[in-house]
Tab-separated table of N, CA, C and O in Angstrom:
chain	number	residue	atom	x	y	z
A	1	MET	N	1.043	-1.162	0.193
A	1	MET	CA	-0.155	0.243	0.216
A	1	MET	C	0.615	1.320	0.137
A	1	MET	O	1.811	1.221	0.946
A	2	THR	N	0.527	2.406	-0.817
A	2	THR	CA	1.256	3.548	-0.545
A	2	THR	C	0.570	4.369	-0.123
A	2	THR	O	-0.496	4.600	-0.048
A	3	ALA	N	1.122	5.424	0.351
A	3	ALA	CA	0.500	6.880	0.999
A	3	ALA	C	-0.003	7.622	0.047
A	3	ALA	O	0.919	8.070	-1.101
A	4	PRO	N	-0.749	8.435	-0.040
A	4	PRO	CA	-1.055	9.597	-0.727
A	4	PRO	C	0.164	10.326	-1.057
A	4	PRO	O	0.831	10.625	0.074
A	5	LEU	N	0.232	10.872	-1.979
A	5	LEU	CA	0.837	12.289	-2.540
A	5	LEU	C	0.573	13.515	-2.173
A	5	LEU	O	1.564	14.735	-2.079
A	6	GLN	N	-0.285	13.831	-1.889
A	6	GLN	CA	-0.903	14.868	-1.721
A	6	GLN	C	-2.494	15.106	-1.257
A	6	GLN	O	-2.913	13.817	-1.428
A	7	LEU	N	-3.086	15.893	-0.467
A	7	LEU	CA	-4.034	16.398	-0.056
A	7	LEU	C	-4.899	16.986	-0.557
A	7	LEU	O	-4.183	18.510	-0.549
A	8	ARG	N	-5.968	17.029	-1.673
A	8	ARG	CA	-6.691	18.079	-2.371
A	8	ARG	C	-7.986	18.428	-1.816
A	8	ARG	O	-8.946	17.549	-1.747
A	9	LEU	N	-8.273	19.247	-1.027
A	9	LEU	CA	-9.647	19.635	-0.712
A	9	LEU	C	-10.341	20.619	-1.264
A	9	LEU	O	-10.221	21.334	-2.429
A	10	VAL	N	-11.330	20.018	-2.377
A	10	VAL	CA	-12.156	20.408	-3.310
A	10	VAL	C	-13.607	21.277	-3.036
A	10	VAL	O	-14.295	20.491	-2.406
A	11	LEU	N	-13.287	22.560	-2.869
A	11	LEU	CA	-14.727	23.306	-2.336
A	11	LEU	C	-15.369	23.699	-3.445
A	11	LEU	O	-15.180	24.411	-4.670
A	12	HIS	N	-16.707	23.941	-3.440
A	12	HIS	CA	-17.476	24.105	-4.625
A	12	HIS	C	-17.592	25.978	-4.352
A	12	HIS	O	-18.101	25.998	-3.557
A	13	ALA	N	-17.376	26.491	-5.676
A	13	ALA	CA	-17.266	28.255	-4.971
A	13	ALA	C	-18.394	28.510	-6.467
A	13	ALA	O	-18.031	29.193	-7.617
A	14	PRO	N	-19.594	28.739	-6.197
A	14	PRO	CA	-20.687	29.547	-7.293
A	14	PRO	C	-19.884	30.933	-7.883
A	14	PRO	O	-20.247	30.904	-8.728
A	15	ASP	N	-19.226	31.452	-6.972
A	15	ASP	CA	-18.840	32.634	-7.627
A	15	ASP	C	-17.103	32.662	-7.249
A	15	ASP	O	-16.641	32.843	-6.320
A	16	LEU	N	-16.500	32.190	-8.408
A	16	LEU	CA	-15.265	31.365	-8.521
A	16	LEU	C	-14.310	33.354	-7.913
A	16	LEU	O	-13.336	32.749	-7.349
A	17	GLU	N	-14.845	33.907	-8.621
A	17	GLU	CA	-13.728	35.164	-8.138
A	17	GLU	C	-13.872	35.817	-6.940
A	17	GLU	O	-12.886	36.290	-6.528
A	18	GLU	N	-14.845	35.439	-6.337
A	18	GLU	CA	-15.186	36.129	-5.100
A	18	GLU	C	-14.256	35.327	-4.171
A	18	GLU	O	-13.633	35.490	-3.295
A	19	ALA	N	-14.441	33.839	-4.515
A	19	ALA	CA	-13.512	33.170	-3.233
A	19	ALA	C	-12.023	32.924	-3.778
A	19	ALA	O	-11.211	32.841	-3.011
A	20	LEU	N	-11.613	33.423	-4.810
A	20	LEU	CA	-9.956	33.752	-5.493
A	20	LEU	C	-9.695	35.021	-5.165
A	20	LEU	O	-8.660	35.350	-4.179
A	21	ALA	N	-10.494	36.255	-4.639
A	21	ALA	CA	-10.408	37.165	-3.792
A	21	ALA	C	-10.287	37.102	-2.287
A	21	ALA	O	-9.268	38.066	-2.020
A	22	LEU	N	-10.543	35.927	-1.855
A	22	LEU	CA	-10.270	35.939	-0.653
A	22	LEU	C	-9.298	35.123	-0.589
A	22	LEU	O	-8.199	35.082	0.231
A	23	PHE	N	-8.808	33.383	-0.734
A	23	PHE	CA	-7.810	32.526	-0.508
A	23	PHE	C	-6.708	32.989	-1.620
A	23	PHE	O	-5.666	32.899	-0.936
A	24	ARG	N	-7.047	33.478	-2.970
A	24	ARG	CA	-5.866	33.840	-3.500
A	24	ARG	C	-5.283	35.615	-2.978
A	24	ARG	O	-4.097	35.445	-3.028
A	25	ASP	N	-6.276	36.264	-3.361
A	25	ASP	CA	-5.384	37.775	-3.041
A	25	ASP	C	-5.402	37.627	-1.658
A	25	ASP	O	-4.374	38.514	-1.067
A	26	ALA	N	-6.275	37.426	-0.818
A	26	ALA	CA	-6.143	38.125	0.507
A	26	ALA	C	-5.462	37.343	1.836
A	26	ALA	O	-4.676	38.114	2.577
A	27	LEU	N	-5.684	35.910	1.463
A	27	LEU	CA	-4.857	35.075	1.964
A	27	LEU	C	-2.988	34.425	1.262
A	27	LEU	O	-2.310	33.934	1.862
A	28	GLY	N	-3.251	34.895	0.331
A	28	GLY	CA	-1.951	34.752	-0.492
A	28	GLY	C	-1.345	33.144	-1.126
A	28	GLY	O	-0.604	33.078	-0.856
A	29	MET	N	-2.522	32.727	-1.209
A	29	MET	CA	-2.292	31.079	-1.721
A	29	MET	C	-2.105	31.180	-3.129
A	29	MET	O	-2.500	31.632	-4.252
A	30	PRO	N	-0.953	30.681	-3.618
A	30	PRO	CA	-0.415	30.750	-5.024
A	30	PRO	C	-1.154	30.020	-5.746
A	30	PRO	O	-1.605	28.747	-5.352
A	31	VAL	N	-1.674	30.444	-6.855
A	31	VAL	CA	-2.117	29.790	-7.890
A	31	VAL	C	-0.995	28.412	-8.568
A	31	VAL	O	-0.207	28.932	-8.910
A	32	SER	N	-1.298	27.043	-8.111
A	32	SER	CA	-0.312	26.362	-9.180
A	32	SER	C	-1.100	25.455	-10.638
A	32	SER	O	-0.521	25.264	-11.185
A	33	LEU	N	-2.486	25.873	-10.482
A	33	LEU	CA	-3.000	25.664	-12.070
A	33	LEU	C	-4.498	26.236	-12.075
A	33	LEU	O	-5.229	26.365	-11.273
A	34	ASP	N	-4.537	26.584	-13.515
A	34	ASP	CA	-6.047	27.340	-13.713
A	34	ASP	C	-6.369	26.645	-14.896
A	34	ASP	O	-5.492	27.171	-16.026
A	35	LEU	N	-7.055	26.044	-14.846
A	35	LEU	CA	-7.807	25.091	-16.298
A	35	LEU	C	-9.050	25.801	-16.800
A	35	LEU	O	-9.953	25.903	-15.749
A	36	SER	N	-9.605	26.246	-17.832
A	36	SER	CA	-10.728	26.509	-18.234
A	36	SER	C	-11.163	25.358	-19.503
A	36	SER	O	-10.615	25.036	-19.992
A	37	THR	N	-12.461	24.874	-19.336
A	37	THR	CA	-12.664	23.625	-20.620
A	37	THR	C	-14.073	24.080	-20.880
A	37	THR	O	-15.133	24.528	-19.877
A	38	PRO	N	-14.488	24.587	-22.252
A	38	PRO	CA	-15.823	24.765	-22.624
A	38	PRO	C	-16.842	23.901	-22.646
A	38	PRO	O	-16.380	22.478	-22.868
A	39	THR	N	-17.732	24.070	-22.145
A	39	THR	CA	-19.116	22.847	-21.857
A	39	THR	C	-20.217	23.225	-22.485
A	39	THR	O	-20.514	24.682	-22.430
A	40	ASP	N	-21.145	22.210	-22.200
A	40	ASP	CA	-22.389	22.718	-22.545
A	40	ASP	C	-22.976	23.761	-21.799
A	40	ASP	O	-23.932	24.567	-21.916
A	41	GLU	N	-22.356	23.900	-20.489
A	41	GLU	CA	-23.744	24.870	-19.064
A	41	GLU	C	-22.275	25.987	-19.179
A	41	GLU	O	-22.644	26.653	-18.287
A	42	GLY	N	-21.509	26.055	-20.004
A	42	GLY	CA	-20.413	27.485	-20.328
A	42	GLY	C	-19.310	27.008	-19.954
A	42	GLY	O	-18.976	25.600	-19.773
A	43	ASP	N	-18.230	28.032	-19.568
A	43	ASP	CA	-16.681	27.168	-19.122
A	43	ASP	C	-16.394	26.715	-18.210
A	43	ASP	O	-16.965	27.719	-17.220
A	44	ALA	N	-16.001	26.043	-17.659
A	44	ALA	CA	-15.911	25.189	-16.724
A	44	ALA	C	-14.313	25.545	-16.024
A	44	ALA	O	-13.712	25.368	-17.028
A	45	ARG	N	-14.569	25.619	-14.892
A	45	ARG	CA	-12.933	26.487	-14.460
A	45	ARG	C	-12.731	25.701	-13.253
A	45	ARG	O	-13.591	25.614	-13.081
A	46	VAL	N	-11.388	25.311	-13.260
A	46	VAL	CA	-10.817	24.859	-11.827
A	46	VAL	C	-9.330	25.635	-11.618
A	46	VAL	O	-8.735	26.000	-12.561
A	47	VAL	N	-9.339	26.142	-10.172
A	47	VAL	CA	-8.074	26.527	-9.922
A	47	VAL	C	-7.618	25.912	-8.855
A	47	VAL	O	-8.547	25.960	-7.701
A	48	VAL	N	-6.683	25.499	-8.647
A	48	VAL	CA	-5.484	24.866	-7.713
A	48	VAL	C	-4.684	26.144	-6.541
A	48	VAL	O	-4.166	26.445	-7.610
A	49	LEU	N	-5.171	26.366	-5.737
A	49	LEU	CA	-4.304	27.259	-4.790
A	49	LEU	C	-3.530	26.164	-3.915
A	49	LEU	O	-3.660	25.294	-3.152
A	50	GLU	N	-2.202	26.643	-3.516
A	50	GLU	CA	-0.921	25.622	-2.777
A	50	GLU	C	-1.290	26.658	-1.390
A	50	GLU	O	-1.951	27.721	-1.165
A	51	ALA	N	-1.375	25.713	-0.409
A	51	ALA	CA	-1.141	25.845	0.855
A	51	ALA	C	-0.710	25.454	1.805
A	51	ALA	O	-0.442	25.068	2.826
A	52	GLY	N	0.609	25.371	1.202
A	52	GLY	CA	1.816	25.052	2.238
A	52	GLY	C	1.599	22.958	2.196
A	52	GLY	O	1.369	22.350	1.490
A	53	ARG	N	1.806	22.923	3.455
A	53	ARG	CA	1.698	21.707	3.678
A	53	ARG	C	0.554	20.845	4.401
A	53	ARG	O	-0.211	21.685	5.027
A	54	ALA	N	0.024	19.975	3.778
A	54	ALA	CA	-1.369	19.698	3.827
A	54	ALA	C	-1.449	18.224	5.176
A	54	ALA	O	-0.700	17.486	4.938
A	55	THR	N	-2.300	18.492	5.920
A	55	THR	CA	-2.537	17.395	7.054
A	55	THR	C	-4.017	16.960	6.859
A	55	THR	O	-5.016	17.807	6.568
A	56	LEU	N	-4.407	15.929	7.145
A	56	LEU	CA	-5.889	15.940	7.530
A	56	LEU	C	-5.879	15.432	9.135
A	56	LEU	O	-5.469	14.855	9.980
A	57	GLU	N	-6.640	16.437	9.922
A	57	GLU	CA	-6.700	16.308	11.190
A	57	GLU	C	-8.545	15.854	11.441
A	57	GLU	O	-9.476	16.194	10.581
A	58	LEU	N	-8.392	14.594	11.756
A	58	LEU	CA	-9.570	14.097	12.701
A	58	LEU	C	-9.758	14.106	14.237
A	58	LEU	O	-8.703	14.226	15.171
A	59	VAL	N	-11.190	14.747	14.314
A	59	VAL	CA	-11.649	15.285	15.648
A	59	VAL	C	-12.970	14.328	16.104
A	59	VAL	O	-13.620	14.212	15.205
A	60	ASN	N	-12.987	13.732	17.211
A	60	ASN	CA	-14.561	13.316	17.649
A	60	ASN	C	-15.409	14.485	18.012
A	60	ASN	O	-14.810	15.530	18.100
A	61	THR	N	-16.278	14.456	18.661
A	61	THR	CA	-17.348	14.929	18.598
A	61	THR	C	-17.279	15.815	19.894
A	61	THR	O	-17.413	17.119	20.101
A	62	ALA	N	-16.348	15.041	21.181
A	62	ALA	CA	-15.845	16.232	22.573
A	62	ALA	C	-15.153	17.402	21.780
A	62	ALA	O	-14.855	18.258	22.224
A	63	GLN	N	-13.951	16.427	20.903
A	63	GLN	CA	-12.818	17.881	20.747
A	63	GLN	C	-13.563	18.679	19.834
A	63	GLN	O	-13.470	19.917	20.290
A	64	ARG	N	-14.731	18.383	18.928
A	64	ARG	CA	-14.995	19.476	18.052
A	64	ARG	C	-15.589	20.850	19.132
A	64	ARG	O	-15.769	21.819	18.969
A	65	ALA	N	-16.301	20.079	19.789
A	65	ALA	CA	-17.146	20.828	20.809
A	65	ALA	C	-16.208	21.814	21.700
A	65	ALA	O	-16.256	23.347	22.121
A	66	HIS	N	-15.156	20.950	21.917
A	66	HIS	CA	-13.854	21.620	22.896
A	66	HIS	C	-13.083	23.127	22.490
A	66	HIS	O	-13.074	23.731	22.631
A	67	ILE	N	-12.976	22.830	20.723
A	67	ILE	CA	-12.520	23.683	19.790
A	67	ILE	C	-13.103	25.017	19.678
A	67	ILE	O	-13.019	25.938	19.791
A	68	ASP	N	-14.613	24.154	19.865
A	68	ASP	CA	-15.523	25.427	19.758
A	68	ASP	C	-15.492	26.506	20.726
A	68	ASP	O	-15.857	27.724	20.587
A	69	ALA	N	-15.744	25.796	21.906
A	69	ALA	CA	-15.757	26.474	23.351
A	69	ALA	C	-14.211	27.808	23.226
A	69	ALA	O	-14.556	28.481	23.445
A	70	LEU	N	-13.486	26.909	23.288
A	70	LEU	CA	-12.304	27.755	22.786
A	70	LEU	C	-11.896	28.771	22.083
A	70	LEU	O	-11.763	30.052	22.179
A	71	GLU	N	-12.415	28.663	20.664
A	71	GLU	CA	-11.985	29.693	19.717
A	71	GLU	C	-13.101	30.760	19.474
A	71	GLU	O	-12.941	31.789	19.268
A	72	VAL	N	-14.487	29.999	19.927
A	72	VAL	CA	-15.786	31.095	19.323
A	72	VAL	C	-16.714	31.325	20.640
A	72	VAL	O	-17.559	31.955	20.603
A	73	GLY	N	-16.797	29.827	21.730
A	73	GLY	CA	-17.389	30.067	22.624
A	73	GLY	C	-19.131	29.961	22.993
A	73	GLY	O	-19.448	29.956	23.680
A	74	ARG	N	-19.132	29.487	21.749
A	74	ARG	CA	-20.421	28.170	21.710
A	74	ARG	C	-20.182	27.047	20.477
A	74	ARG	O	-19.738	27.243	19.820
A	75	PRO	N	-21.261	26.767	20.390
A	75	PRO	CA	-21.275	25.471	19.388
A	75	PRO	C	-21.201	26.334	17.699
A	75	PRO	O	-22.547	26.779	17.961
A	76	VAL	N	-20.595	26.280	17.187
A	76	VAL	CA	-20.752	26.324	15.644
A	76	VAL	C	-20.338	25.846	14.295
A	76	VAL	O	-20.691	25.848	13.520
A	77	ALA	N	-19.355	24.848	14.594
A	77	ALA	CA	-18.918	23.789	13.735
A	77	ALA	C	-19.926	23.271	12.902
A	77	ALA	O	-20.782	22.832	13.596
A	78	ARG	N	-19.211	22.650	11.879
A	78	ARG	CA	-20.206	21.928	11.190
A	78	ARG	C	-19.225	20.467	10.739
A	78	ARG	O	-18.246	20.417	11.454
A	79	GLU	N	-19.689	19.859	9.748
A	79	GLU	CA	-18.580	18.695	9.807
A	79	GLU	C	-17.478	19.012	9.001
A	79	GLU	O	-16.489	18.197	9.208
A	80	VAL	N	-17.435	20.024	8.195
A	80	VAL	CA	-16.157	20.260	7.522
A	80	VAL	C	-15.367	21.742	8.244
A	80	VAL	O	-16.425	22.583	7.971
A	81	ARG	N	-14.390	22.085	8.498
A	81	ARG	CA	-13.620	23.157	8.581
A	81	ARG	C	-12.144	23.442	8.030
A	81	ARG	O	-11.738	22.453	8.566
A	82	LEU	N	-11.816	24.329	7.292
A	82	LEU	CA	-10.998	24.537	6.751
A	82	LEU	C	-9.931	25.305	7.971
A	82	LEU	O	-10.143	26.477	8.275
A	83	ALA	N	-8.446	24.508	7.938
A	83	ALA	CA	-7.865	25.477	8.821
A	83	ALA	C	-6.241	25.943	8.023
A	83	ALA	O	-5.680	24.693	7.635
A	84	LEU	N	-6.138	27.079	8.292
A	84	LEU	CA	-5.021	27.452	7.444
A	84	LEU	C	-3.825	27.919	8.580
A	84	LEU	O	-3.868	28.930	9.609
A	85	GLN	N	-2.794	27.498	8.323
A	85	GLN	CA	-1.793	27.942	9.583
A	85	GLN	C	-1.027	29.506	8.696
A	85	GLN	O	-0.965	29.452	7.246
A	86	VAL	N	-1.062	30.466	9.368
A	86	VAL	CA	-0.554	31.542	9.107
A	86	VAL	C	0.693	32.259	9.503
A	86	VAL	O	0.556	32.023	11.040
A	87	ASP	N	1.529	33.284	9.479
A	87	ASP	CA	2.280	34.037	10.196
A	87	ASP	C	1.502	35.076	11.186
A	87	ASP	O	2.150	35.211	12.447
A	88	ASP	N	0.454	35.853	10.830
A	88	ASP	CA	0.123	36.611	11.516
A	88	ASP	C	-1.562	36.324	11.355
A	88	ASP	O	-2.053	36.795	10.815
A	89	ALA	N	-2.346	35.645	12.614
A	89	ALA	CA	-3.717	35.579	12.771
A	89	ALA	C	-4.106	36.903	12.494
A	89	ALA	O	-5.558	37.034	11.731
A	90	ALA	N	-4.096	37.770	13.141
A	90	ALA	CA	-4.995	39.191	13.283
A	90	ALA	C	-4.957	39.911	11.866
A	90	ALA	O	-5.761	40.276	11.244
A	91	ALA	N	-3.668	39.869	11.221
A	91	ALA	CA	-3.836	40.501	10.276
A	91	ALA	C	-4.040	39.962	8.952
A	91	ALA	O	-4.970	40.008	7.796
A	92	ALA	N	-4.022	38.267	8.653
A	92	ALA	CA	-4.378	37.393	7.831
A	92	ALA	C	-6.224	37.343	7.869
A	92	ALA	O	-6.771	37.556	7.016
A	93	SER	N	-6.831	37.481	9.046
A	93	SER	CA	-8.298	37.646	9.716
A	93	SER	C	-8.304	39.236	9.031
A	93	SER	O	-9.614	39.207	8.403
A	94	ALA	N	-7.788	40.093	8.885
A	94	ALA	CA	-8.613	41.338	8.798
A	94	ALA	C	-8.669	41.626	7.067
A	94	ALA	O	-9.362	41.804	6.631
A	95	ALA	N	-7.721	40.683	6.164
A	95	ALA	CA	-7.659	40.575	5.049
A	95	ALA	C	-8.529	39.752	4.694
A	95	ALA	O	-9.345	40.005	3.751
A	96	ALA	N	-9.170	38.754	5.212
A	96	ALA	CA	-10.117	37.890	4.933
A	96	ALA	C	-11.175	38.495	4.975
A	96	ALA	O	-12.353	38.224	3.841
A	97	LEU	N	-11.718	39.327	6.055
A	97	LEU	CA	-12.840	40.057	5.956
A	97	LEU	C	-13.158	41.321	5.092
A	97	LEU	O	-14.538	40.815	4.677
A	98	ALA	N	-11.891	41.806	4.738
A	98	ALA	CA	-11.980	42.924	3.829
A	98	ALA	C	-12.305	41.974	2.219
A	98	ALA	O	-13.056	43.225	1.404
A	99	ALA	N	-11.800	40.773	2.648
A	99	ALA	CA	-12.350	39.861	1.351
A	99	ALA	C	-13.269	39.040	0.793
A	99	ALA	O	-14.183	38.699	-0.038
A	100	GLY	N	-14.490	39.318	2.014
A	100	GLY	CA	-15.854	39.250	1.922
A	100	GLY	C	-16.035	37.954	2.963
A	100	GLY	O	-17.472	37.646	2.907
A	101	ALA	N	-15.086	37.671	3.899
A	101	ALA	CA	-15.805	36.461	4.999
A	101	ALA	C	-16.314	37.271	5.853
A	101	ALA	O	-16.044	38.427	6.290
A	102	GLU	N	-16.990	36.822	6.733
A	102	GLU	CA	-17.890	37.123	8.051
A	102	GLU	C	-17.181	36.504	9.299
A	102	GLU	O	-16.548	35.324	8.906
A	103	GLN	N	-16.711	37.426	10.133
A	103	GLN	CA	-16.312	36.586	11.398
A	103	GLN	C	-17.168	36.204	12.504
A	103	GLN	O	-18.378	36.512	12.529
A	104	VAL	N	-16.562	34.902	12.862
A	104	VAL	CA	-17.298	34.301	13.678
A	104	VAL	C	-16.841	34.775	15.152
A	104	VAL	O	-17.371	34.307	16.341
A	105	ALA	N	-15.376	34.716	14.761
A	105	ALA	CA	-14.679	35.023	16.413
A	105	ALA	C	-13.268	35.298	15.945
A	105	ALA	O	-12.886	34.830	14.766
A	106	PRO	N	-13.123	36.569	17.188
A	106	PRO	CA	-11.627	37.314	16.526
A	106	PRO	C	-10.292	36.580	17.014
A	106	PRO	O	-10.548	35.186	17.801
A	107	PRO	N	-9.252	36.615	16.695
A	107	PRO	CA	-8.322	35.988	17.286
A	107	PRO	C	-8.096	35.443	18.447
A	107	PRO	O	-8.189	36.594	19.322
A	108	THR	N	-8.074	34.158	19.133
A	108	THR	CA	-8.402	34.257	20.585
A	108	THR	C	-6.928	33.258	20.680
A	108	THR	O	-6.838	31.795	20.297
A	109	ARG	N	-6.538	33.257	22.362
A	109	ARG	CA	-5.580	32.158	22.176
A	109	ARG	C	-5.900	30.913	22.413
A	109	ARG	O	-6.824	31.222	23.455
A	110	THR	N	-5.537	30.062	22.520
A	110	THR	CA	-5.507	28.456	22.787
A	110	THR	C	-4.853	27.930	23.674
A	110	THR	O	-3.461	28.444	23.777
A	111	PRO	N	-5.286	26.831	24.274
A	111	PRO	CA	-4.435	25.956	25.162
A	111	PRO	C	-3.322	25.419	24.750
A	111	PRO	O	-2.274	25.009	25.015
A	112	TRP	N	-3.619	25.081	23.143
A	112	TRP	CA	-2.399	24.473	22.488
A	112	TRP	C	-1.231	25.514	21.871
A	112	TRP	O	-0.395	24.852	21.418
A	113	GLY	N	-0.947	26.583	22.303
A	113	GLY	CA	-0.077	27.571	22.127
A	113	GLY	C	-0.514	28.303	20.645
A	113	GLY	O	0.236	28.909	19.888
A	114	SER	N	-1.916	27.925	20.149
A	114	SER	CA	-1.787	29.121	19.124
A	114	SER	C	-2.736	30.300	19.339
A	114	SER	O	-3.730	30.610	20.070
A	115	LEU	N	-2.613	31.020	18.174
A	115	LEU	CA	-3.679	32.388	18.148
A	115	LEU	C	-4.837	31.883	17.043
A	115	LEU	O	-4.279	31.918	15.862
A	116	ASN	N	-5.947	31.468	17.325
A	116	ASN	CA	-6.887	31.182	16.239
A	116	ASN	C	-8.251	32.251	16.162
A	116	ASN	O	-8.705	32.640	17.073
A	117	ALA	N	-8.177	32.473	14.458
A	117	ALA	CA	-9.408	33.308	14.036
A	117	ALA	C	-10.707	32.414	13.389
A	117	ALA	O	-10.356	31.642	12.866
A	118	ARG	N	-11.716	32.567	13.663
A	118	ARG	CA	-12.687	31.725	13.313
A	118	ARG	C	-13.788	32.712	12.256
A	118	ARG	O	-14.036	33.600	12.495
A	119	LEU	N	-13.780	32.189	11.214
A	119	LEU	CA	-14.335	32.904	9.853
A	119	LEU	C	-15.523	32.232	9.356
A	119	LEU	O	-15.161	31.015	9.113
A	120	GLU	N	-16.434	32.807	8.827
A	120	GLU	CA	-17.586	32.060	7.870
A	120	GLU	C	-17.037	32.527	6.428
A	120	GLU	O	-16.986	33.902	5.820
A	121	THR	N	-16.821	31.884	5.230
A	121	THR	CA	-16.310	32.676	4.214
A	121	THR	C	-17.275	31.880	2.781
A	121	THR	O	-18.435	31.540	2.931
A	122	PRO	N	-17.509	33.017	1.783
A	122	PRO	CA	-18.424	33.259	0.887
A	122	PRO	C	-18.882	31.702	0.467
A	122	PRO	O	-19.638	31.547	-0.441
A	123	VAL	N	-17.789	30.504	0.445
A	123	VAL	CA	-18.106	29.171	-0.355
A	123	VAL	C	-19.121	28.288	0.896
A	123	VAL	O	-18.759	27.316	0.248
A	124	GLY	N	-19.542	28.366	1.871
A	124	GLY	CA	-19.890	27.967	2.874
A	124	GLY	C	-18.944	27.300	3.720
A	124	GLY	O	-20.037	26.088	3.979
A	125	VAL	N	-17.953	27.292	4.058
A	125	VAL	CA	-17.077	26.583	4.823
A	125	VAL	C	-16.468	27.416	6.107
A	125	VAL	O	-16.101	28.530	5.516
A	126	GLN	N	-16.965	26.677	7.103
A	126	GLN	CA	-16.172	27.579	8.181
A	126	GLN	C	-14.411	27.415	7.970
A	126	GLN	O	-13.635	26.410	7.502
A	127	LEU	N	-13.862	28.536	8.282
A	127	LEU	CA	-12.097	28.849	7.779
A	127	LEU	C	-11.708	29.195	9.398
A	127	LEU	O	-12.134	30.000	9.921
A	128	THR	N	-10.421	28.568	10.025
A	128	THR	CA	-9.546	28.617	11.255
A	128	THR	C	-8.575	29.314	10.811
A	128	THR	O	-7.902	28.573	9.636
A	129	LEU	N	-8.082	30.705	10.703
A	129	LEU	CA	-6.513	31.010	10.486
A	129	LEU	C	-6.062	31.017	11.939
A	129	LEU	O	-6.499	31.430	12.700
A	130	PHE	N	-4.803	30.215	12.038
A	130	PHE	CA	-4.208	29.964	13.463
A	130	PHE	C	-2.923	30.132	12.916
A	130	PHE	O	-2.027	30.294	11.991
A	131	GLU	N	-2.145	31.021	13.662
A	131	GLU	CA	-0.642	31.361	14.067
A	131	GLU	C	0.022	30.888	15.394
A	131	GLU	O	-0.594	30.534	16.053
A	132	GLN	N	0.543	29.525	15.069
A	132	GLN	CA	1.238	29.487	16.005
A	132	GLN	C	2.650	30.013	16.980
A	132	GLN	O	3.551	30.173	16.255
A	133	VAL	N	1.940	30.506	17.891
A	133	VAL	CA	2.613	31.513	18.840
A	133	VAL	C	4.017	30.803	19.996
A	133	VAL	O	4.715	31.536	20.227
A	134	GLU	N	3.614	29.732	20.257
A	134	GLU	CA	4.089	28.430	21.058
A	134	GLU	C	4.407	27.059	20.371
A	134	GLU	O	3.577	26.744	19.682
A	135	GLU	N	5.256	26.268	20.722
A	135	GLU	CA	5.421	25.134	20.082
A	135	GLU	C	4.169	23.958	20.901
A	135	GLU	O	3.516	24.348	21.560
A	136	GLU	N	3.618	23.330	19.342
A	136	GLU	CA	2.543	22.318	19.781
A	136	GLU	C	3.067	21.423	20.911
A	136	GLU	O	4.232	21.247	20.838
């Protein structure tokens, strides 16, 4: 058995330009692939953005509730939440808000040594921007 070579999270973005304004422009994720294909429904387009190292974080229900309590102060998580490590959680959060994200909770210090901001994105997925300020 071989290990995966890449983790690719695929999000449907009805307004692709709005999503690119947030993830590419505001959060600085560089484009690695941008393809358009003519179809009967119009031009089909996929844009793959680089996000550094990818991991898959699996949490049980109690941990999901614990994270919500620490980051937001109330239960808000869905089945999928995207988390991006950034150099400056406050600055990245401000840039994301300016690009159309909505604040769920401002940058908040966590017991595992990070500063986490929770946002709602225009593509319908929650986003945690986290800055690791102490070793995990």
